[in-house]
Amino acid sequence: PRFVTAKADGGDLFSEVGRGDILVHHPYDSFATSFETFVRAAPEDSNVTALKTTVYRTSDDSPLVPALVEAAEAGKQSVCLVELKARFDEHRNIAWSRALERAGVHVVYGFPNLKIHAKMTLIVRREGDVLRRYVHLGTGNYHALTARVYEDFGLFTRDEEIAADVADLFNYITGFGRPQRFRKLLVAPFDLRTRLMDEIRAVGDAAAVGKPARVRIKVNALTDEPIIEELYEASQKGAEIEIVARSICSLRPRAEGLSENITVRSVLGRFLEHSRLFIFQAGKKTSYWIGSPDLMPRNLDNRLEVVAPVEDPVLQQRHEDAQEALMRRVRRTYRRSAARLL
């Protein structure tokens, strides 16, 4: 990624994002030279006016908390959503929140019945007479230790519509109004479920009239019944569906008359496969997405989750290559199994 060759000072880093979106793939791409460099620039850059982020899980050696503290001490707007209901990290997150509050950071705790699981960071920077918003959206936690052993994706962008959506979400979290609509992001519990189902349905409709039709999904778990029903229906219309589910999958693949065109596999490798990826091909249109949610009722209905589009063709190819690498061996395994049966 271009971050690797960018200088450490904030001006050059932000100009790299300004040149075009950047997609990083951890741990193959360094967390330190991408996200950590991004947040370190906020308090050091005199043109930065605000740093806002979410903390679901973080580590003692992460620069995120120090960056928030230094930004507050420098007189910048410093906002952090700390999710106190992050399982197994409740005590740690309470300690972080108290330390941040003592330093003058605006700490918010979300909602009693809505866990904040989205991984998003927003930096606002004054450039001449305008304010530019720079965004990071990820599939994994801002955790320096797990970033070395968990496989995850992160998107850096200055896209105005994505940045406006993220700004609206931070306003919602901090109590300044409920978003009326989202421009590009898919957000739970607002429209994520319906938008994903619309994407799957469009693929099924394309398959029904003989157009190229394919769904590729990579998640930790797939248990949501309405999503599974849509996948079954798309399969019955002829769509090719490939799913990588690291842990739980309630969908039954390769069932005659139900899911003959669906392949499901779990991947066990050197790193824990943690990213959530979605690719929908319906005729000539293919959309690419990364995000924080698994396809479970709790993620789609009871959590704040964000899925972002990957729109740059070069980054789309990188996204596709990652999914293709996972499924290549699966296809060979199916061919060998079929040959043995014959």
Tab-separated table of N, CA and C in Angstrom, residues 9 46-47 57 66 82 104 109 161 172 286 303 316:
chain	number	residue	atom	x	y	z
A	9	ASP	N	5.085	12.262	8.342
A	9	ASP	CA	4.337	13.453	8.747
A	9	ASP	C	2.946	13.450	8.144
A	46	SER	N	-1.079	20.339	12.722
A	46	SER	CA	-1.735	21.576	13.175
A	46	SER	C	-3.002	21.879	12.401
A	47	ASN	N	-3.175	21.270	11.213
A	47	ASN	CA	-4.367	21.511	10.409
A	47	ASN	C	-5.545	20.627	10.798
A	57	ARG	N	-12.556	-3.047	21.068
A	57	ARG	CA	-11.441	-3.676	21.776
A	57	ARG	C	-10.169	-2.957	21.347
A	66	PRO	N	-3.612	7.192	23.297
A	66	PRO	CA	-2.736	8.361	23.419
A	66	PRO	C	-3.031	9.455	22.396
A	82	VAL	N	-16.781	4.439	23.548
A	82	VAL	CA	-16.248	3.260	24.227
A	82	VAL	C	-17.402	2.297	24.476
A	104	GLY	N	-9.829	14.947	29.178
A	104	GLY	CA	-10.643	15.922	28.468
A	104	GLY	C	-11.238	15.437	27.171
A	109	TYR	N	-20.935	6.461	25.449
A	109	TYR	CA	-21.075	5.032	25.727
A	109	TYR	C	-22.163	4.352	24.912
A	161	GLU	N	-19.256	11.438	0.328
A	161	GLU	CA	-20.512	10.822	0.751
A	161	GLU	C	-20.289	9.813	1.884
A	172	TYR	N	-25.122	10.807	15.641
A	172	TYR	CA	-26.151	9.949	16.234
A	172	TYR	C	-25.667	9.344	17.550
A	286	THR	N	-21.191	-5.473	-10.684
A	286	THR	CA	-20.618	-6.180	-9.542
A	286	THR	C	-20.299	-5.158	-8.462
A	303	ARG	N	-27.194	-4.327	16.833
A	303	ARG	CA	-25.882	-3.686	16.908
A	303	ARG	C	-25.785	-2.581	15.872
A	316	GLN	N	-10.912	-3.125	-5.910
A	316	GLN	CA	-11.876	-4.207	-6.127
A	316	GLN	C	-11.160	-5.492	-6.534
